[in-house]
Amino acid sequence: MSIYLDTSVLVAGLTFEPDSARAQALLSRRAAWVISEWTAAEFSAAIRTKARGGFLATDQAPVLEAALADIMSRHGRPLPIQPEDIRQARLLVMRDDGVRAPDAVHIAAALRIGAGLATLDTIQARVAGAAGLEVIVP
């Protein structure tokens, strides 16, 4: 089974956060990881937010981008987000107002391709499980 990687796993796995060890352990497993274009965009935004906040040296952004590119190159092309994913994400948000729209887009994409979802976000995990996804919380 393919496992769709949420941005939270990649950011924790490639930077220093309280959940880094758990995320790194998950990423070290051999699996059919799926990374979407949306995940890559969120990752780029997250590391730059960390840099602006002083939690990451600015010169580390290109290093982390290269690490993400390496992971992505080993697992095929990034999964494109489709208009149906956005429509499905809206429905997920309407059903559970605790989930953020960007997180619902990840859930919708994983649902569309029949993948499990790896995430460190407890709300996203709950909503994904309720939607019928296998959820992996490292």
Coordinates of N, CA and C in Angstrom, one line a residue:
M1 N 0.8 -1.2 0.0 CA 0.0 0.0 0.0 C 0.9 1.2 0.0
S2 N 0.4 2.2 -0.7 CA 1.1 3.5 -0.8 C 0.8 4.3 0.5
I3 N 1.7 5.1 0.9 CA 1.5 5.9 2.1 C 1.8 7.4 1.7
Y4 N 0.8 8.2 1.8 CA 0.8 9.6 1.5 C 1.5 10.3 2.7
L5 N 2.5 11.1 2.4 CA 3.2 11.8 3.5 C 2.7 13.2 3.7
D6 N 2.2 13.5 4.8 CA 1.7 14.8 5.2 C 3.0 15.7 5.4
T7 N 2.8 16.9 5.2 CA 3.9 17.9 5.4 C 4.5 17.8 6.8
S8 N 3.7 17.5 7.8 CA 4.2 17.5 9.2 C 5.3 16.4 9.4
V9 N 5.1 15.3 8.7 CA 6.1 14.3 8.8 C 7.5 14.7 8.2
L10 N 7.4 15.3 7.0 CA 8.6 15.7 6.3 C 9.3 16.8 7.0
V11 N 8.6 17.8 7.5 CA 9.2 18.9 8.2 C 9.9 18.4 9.5
A12 N 9.2 17.6 10.3 CA 9.8 17.0 11.5 C 11.0 16.1 11.2
G13 N 10.8 15.3 10.1 CA 11.9 14.4 9.7 C 13.2 15.1 9.2
L14 N 13.0 16.3 8.7 CA 14.2 16.9 8.1 C 14.7 18.1 8.8
T15 N 14.0 18.5 9.9 CA 14.4 19.6 10.8 C 14.5 19.1 12.2
F16 N 14.8 20.0 13.1 CA 14.8 19.6 14.5 C 13.5 20.0 15.2
E17 N 12.7 19.1 15.6 CA 11.4 19.3 16.3 C 11.2 18.3 17.4
P18 N 10.3 18.4 18.3 CA 10.1 17.4 19.3 C 9.8 16.0 18.7
D19 N 9.1 16.0 17.5 CA 8.7 14.7 16.9 C 9.7 14.2 15.9
S20 N 10.9 14.8 15.8 CA 11.9 14.5 14.7 C 12.3 13.0 14.8
A21 N 12.6 12.5 15.9 CA 13.0 11.1 16.0 C 12.0 10.2 15.4
R22 N 10.7 10.4 15.8 CA 9.6 9.6 15.4 C 9.5 9.7 13.8
A23 N 9.5 10.9 13.3 CA 9.3 11.1 11.9 C 10.5 10.5 11.1
Q24 N 11.7 10.6 11.6 CA 12.9 10.0 11.0 C 12.8 8.5 10.9
A25 N 12.3 7.9 12.0 CA 12.2 6.5 12.1 C 11.2 6.0 11.0
L26 N 10.1 6.8 10.8 CA 9.1 6.4 9.8 C 9.7 6.6 8.4
L27 N 10.4 7.7 8.2 CA 11.0 7.9 6.9 C 12.1 6.9 6.5
S28 N 12.7 6.3 7.5 CA 13.8 5.4 7.2 C 13.2 4.0 6.8
R29 N 11.9 3.8 6.9 CA 11.3 2.5 6.5 C 11.2 2.5 5.0
R30 N 11.3 1.3 4.5 CA 11.1 1.1 3.1 C 9.6 1.0 2.8
A31 N 9.1 2.0 2.1 CA 7.7 2.1 1.8 C 7.4 2.8 0.5
A32 N 6.3 2.6 0.0 CA 5.9 3.3 -1.3 C 5.3 4.7 -0.8
W33 N 6.2 5.6 -0.5 CA 5.8 7.0 -0.1 C 5.2 7.7 -1.3
V34 N 4.2 8.5 -1.0 CA 3.7 9.4 -2.0 C 3.8 10.8 -1.4
I35 N 4.3 11.7 -2.2 CA 4.5 13.1 -1.9 C 3.8 14.0 -2.9
S36 N 2.8 14.8 -2.5 CA 2.1 15.6 -3.5 C 2.8 16.9 -3.8
E37 N 2.4 17.5 -4.8 CA 2.9 18.9 -5.1 C 2.5 19.8 -4.0
W38 N 1.3 19.6 -3.4 CA 0.8 20.4 -2.3 C 1.8 20.2 -1.1
T39 N 2.2 19.0 -0.8 CA 3.1 18.7 0.3 C 4.4 19.5 0.1
A40 N 4.9 19.4 -1.1 CA 6.2 20.1 -1.4 C 6.1 21.6 -1.2
A41 N 4.9 22.2 -1.7 CA 4.7 23.6 -1.5 C 4.6 24.0 0.0
E42 N 3.9 23.2 0.7 CA 3.8 23.5 2.2 C 5.1 23.3 2.9
F43 N 5.9 22.3 2.5 CA 7.2 22.1 3.0 C 8.1 23.4 2.8
S44 N 8.1 23.9 1.6 CA 8.9 25.0 1.3 C 8.5 26.2 2.1
A45 N 7.2 26.4 2.3 CA 6.7 27.5 3.1 C 7.0 27.3 4.6
A46 N 6.9 26.1 5.1 CA 7.2 25.8 6.5 C 8.6 26.0 6.9
I47 N 9.6 25.6 6.0 CA 11.0 25.8 6.4 C 11.3 27.3 6.3
R48 N 10.7 28.0 5.5 CA 11.0 29.5 5.4 C 10.3 30.2 6.6
T49 N 9.2 29.7 7.0 CA 8.6 30.3 8.2 C 9.5 30.0 9.5
K50 N 10.0 28.8 9.5 CA 11.0 28.5 10.6 C 12.2 29.4 10.5
A51 N 12.7 29.7 9.4 CA 13.9 30.5 9.2 C 13.6 32.0 9.6
R52 N 12.4 32.5 9.2 CA 12.0 33.8 9.6 C 11.8 34.0 11.1
G53 N 11.4 32.9 11.7 CA 11.2 32.9 13.2 C 12.4 32.6 14.0
G54 N 13.5 32.4 13.3 CA 14.8 32.1 14.0 C 15.0 30.7 14.4
F55 N 14.1 29.8 14.0 CA 14.2 28.4 14.4 C 15.0 27.5 13.4
L56 N 15.5 28.2 12.4 CA 16.3 27.5 11.3 C 17.2 28.6 10.7
A57 N 18.4 28.2 10.5 CA 19.3 29.2 9.8 C 18.9 29.3 8.4
T58 N 18.9 30.6 7.9 CA 18.4 30.9 6.5 C 19.1 30.1 5.5
D59 N 20.4 29.9 5.7 CA 21.2 29.1 4.7 C 20.8 27.6 4.6
Q60 N 20.0 27.2 5.6 CA 19.6 25.8 5.6 C 18.4 25.5 4.6
A61 N 17.7 26.5 4.2 CA 16.6 26.3 3.3 C 17.0 25.5 2.1
P62 N 18.0 25.9 1.4 CA 18.4 25.2 0.1 C 18.8 23.8 0.4
V63 N 19.5 23.5 1.6 CA 19.9 22.2 2.0 C 18.7 21.3 2.2
L64 N 17.7 21.9 2.9 CA 16.4 21.1 3.1 C 15.6 20.9 1.8
E65 N 15.6 21.9 1.0 CA 15.0 21.7 -0.3 C 15.6 20.6 -1.1
A66 N 16.9 20.5 -1.1 CA 17.7 19.4 -1.7 C 17.3 18.1 -1.1
A67 N 17.2 18.0 0.2 CA 16.9 16.8 0.9 C 15.5 16.3 0.4
L68 N 14.5 17.3 0.4 CA 13.2 16.9 -0.1 C 13.2 16.4 -1.5
A69 N 14.0 17.1 -2.4 CA 14.1 16.7 -3.8 C 14.6 15.3 -3.9
D70 N 15.6 15.0 -3.0 CA 16.2 13.6 -3.1 C 15.1 12.6 -2.7
I71 N 14.4 12.9 -1.6 CA 13.3 11.9 -1.2 C 12.3 11.8 -2.4
M72 N 11.9 12.9 -3.0 CA 10.9 12.8 -4.0 C 11.4 12.1 -5.2
S73 N 12.7 12.3 -5.6 CA 13.3 11.6 -6.7 C 13.3 10.1 -6.6
R74 N 13.4 9.6 -5.3 CA 13.4 8.2 -5.1 C 12.0 7.6 -5.1
H75 N 10.9 8.4 -5.1 CA 9.6 7.9 -5.0 C 8.7 8.3 -6.2
G76 N 9.3 8.7 -7.3 CA 8.5 9.1 -8.4 C 8.1 10.5 -8.4
R77 N 7.4 10.9 -9.5 CA 6.9 12.2 -9.6 C 5.9 12.6 -8.5
P78 N 5.9 13.9 -8.1 CA 5.0 14.3 -7.1 C 3.6 14.1 -7.6
L79 N 2.7 13.8 -6.7 CA 1.3 13.6 -7.0 C 0.6 15.0 -7.3
P80 N 0.1 15.2 -8.4 CA -0.6 16.5 -8.7 C -1.9 16.5 -7.9
I81 N -2.3 17.7 -7.4 CA -3.6 17.9 -6.8 C -4.6 18.2 -7.9
Q82 N -5.7 17.6 -7.8 CA -6.8 17.7 -8.8 C -7.9 18.6 -8.2
P83 N -8.7 19.1 -9.1 CA -9.8 19.9 -8.7 C -10.8 19.1 -7.8
E84 N -10.9 17.8 -8.0 CA -11.7 17.0 -7.2 C -11.2 16.9 -5.7
D85 N -9.9 17.0 -5.6 CA -9.3 17.0 -4.2 C -9.8 18.3 -3.4
I86 N -9.8 19.4 -4.1 CA -10.3 20.6 -3.5 C -11.8 20.5 -3.1
R87 N -12.6 20.0 -4.0 CA -14.0 19.8 -3.7 C -14.2 18.9 -2.5
Q88 N -13.4 17.8 -2.5 CA -13.5 16.8 -1.4 C -13.0 17.4 -0.1
A89 N -12.0 18.2 -0.2 CA -11.5 18.9 1.0 C -12.5 19.8 1.6
R90 N -13.2 20.5 0.8 CA -14.3 21.4 1.3 C -15.4 20.6 2.0
L91 N -15.7 19.4 1.5 CA -16.7 18.6 2.1 C -16.2 18.1 3.5
L92 N -14.9 17.7 3.5 CA -14.3 17.3 4.8 C -14.4 18.4 5.8
V93 N -14.1 19.6 5.4 CA -14.1 20.8 6.3 C -15.5 21.0 6.8
M94 N -16.5 20.9 5.9 CA -17.9 21.1 6.3 C -18.4 20.0 7.2
R95 N -17.8 18.8 7.1 CA -18.2 17.7 8.1 C -17.6 17.9 9.4
D96 N -16.4 18.4 9.5 CA -15.6 18.5 10.7 C -14.9 19.8 10.7
D97 N -15.4 20.8 11.4 CA -14.9 22.2 11.3 C -13.6 22.3 12.1
G98 N -13.1 21.2 12.7 CA -11.8 21.2 13.4 C -10.6 21.1 12.4
V99 N -10.8 20.5 11.2 CA -9.8 20.3 10.3 C -9.5 21.6 9.4
R100 N -8.3 21.9 9.2 CA -7.9 23.0 8.4 C -8.0 22.6 6.9
A101 N -8.4 23.5 6.1 CA -8.5 23.2 4.6 C -7.2 22.6 4.0
P102 N -6.0 23.2 4.3 CA -4.8 22.6 3.7 C -4.6 21.1 4.2
D103 N -5.0 20.8 5.4 CA -4.9 19.4 5.9 C -5.9 18.5 5.2
A104 N -7.1 19.1 4.9 CA -8.1 18.4 4.3 C -7.8 18.1 2.8
V105 N -7.0 18.9 2.2 CA -6.5 18.7 0.8 C -5.6 17.4 0.8
H106 N -4.8 17.3 1.8 CA -3.9 16.1 1.9 C -4.8 14.8 2.1
I107 N -5.8 14.9 2.9 CA -6.7 13.8 3.1 C -7.4 13.4 1.8
A108 N -7.9 14.4 1.2 CA -8.7 14.2 -0.1 C -7.8 13.5 -1.1
A109 N -6.5 14.0 -1.3 CA -5.6 13.4 -2.2 C -5.3 11.9 -1.9
A110 N -5.1 11.6 -0.6 CA -4.8 10.3 -0.2 C -6.1 9.4 -0.5
L111 N -7.2 9.9 -0.2 CA -8.5 9.2 -0.5 C -8.6 8.8 -2.0
R112 N -8.3 9.8 -2.8 CA -8.4 9.7 -4.3 C -7.5 8.5 -4.8
I113 N -6.3 8.4 -4.3 CA -5.4 7.4 -4.8 C -5.4 6.1 -4.0
G114 N -6.2 6.1 -2.9 CA -6.3 4.8 -2.1 C -5.1 4.6 -1.3
A115 N -4.4 5.6 -0.8 CA -3.2 5.5 0.0 C -3.6 5.7 1.5
G116 N -2.7 5.2 2.3 CA -2.8 5.5 3.7 C -2.2 6.9 3.9
L117 N -2.3 7.5 5.1 CA -1.9 8.8 5.4 C -1.0 8.8 6.6
A118 N 0.3 9.3 6.5 CA 1.2 9.4 7.6 C 1.2 10.9 8.0
T119 N 0.9 11.2 9.3 CA 0.8 12.5 9.8 C 1.1 12.6 11.2
L120 N 1.6 13.7 11.7 CA 1.8 14.0 13.1 C 0.7 14.9 13.6
D121 N -0.2 15.3 12.8 CA -1.3 16.2 13.2 C -2.5 15.3 13.7
T122 N -2.8 15.5 15.0 CA -3.9 14.6 15.6 C -5.3 14.9 15.0
I123 N -5.6 16.1 14.7 CA -6.9 16.4 14.2 C -7.0 15.9 12.8
Q124 N -5.9 16.1 12.0 CA -5.9 15.5 10.6 C -6.0 14.0 10.7
A125 N -5.3 13.4 11.6 CA -5.4 11.9 11.7 C -6.8 11.4 12.1
R126 N -7.5 12.2 13.0 CA -8.8 11.8 13.4 C -9.8 11.9 12.2
V127 N -9.7 13.0 11.4 CA -10.6 13.2 10.3 C -10.3 12.2 9.2
A128 N -9.0 11.9 9.0 CA -8.7 11.0 7.9 C -9.2 9.6 8.3
G129 N -9.0 9.2 9.5 CA -9.5 7.9 10.0 C -11.1 7.8 9.8
A130 N -11.8 8.9 10.2 CA -13.2 8.9 10.0 C -13.6 8.8 8.6
A131 N -12.7 9.3 7.7 CA -13.0 9.2 6.2 C -12.7 7.9 5.6
G132 N -12.1 7.0 6.5 CA -11.8 5.6 6.0 C -10.4 5.4 5.6
L133 N -9.5 6.3 5.9 CA -8.1 6.1 5.5 C -7.4 5.3 6.6
E134 N -6.4 4.5 6.2 CA -5.5 4.0 7.2 C -4.6 5.1 7.6
V135 N -4.4 5.4 8.9 CA -3.6 6.5 9.4 C -2.4 5.9 10.1
I136 N -1.2 6.5 9.7 CA 0.0 6.1 10.4 C 0.5 7.4 11.1
V137 N 0.6 7.2 12.5 CA 1.1 8.3 13.3 C 2.4 7.8 13.8
P138 N 3.5 8.4 13.3 CA 4.8 7.9 13.8 C 5.0 8.0 15.3

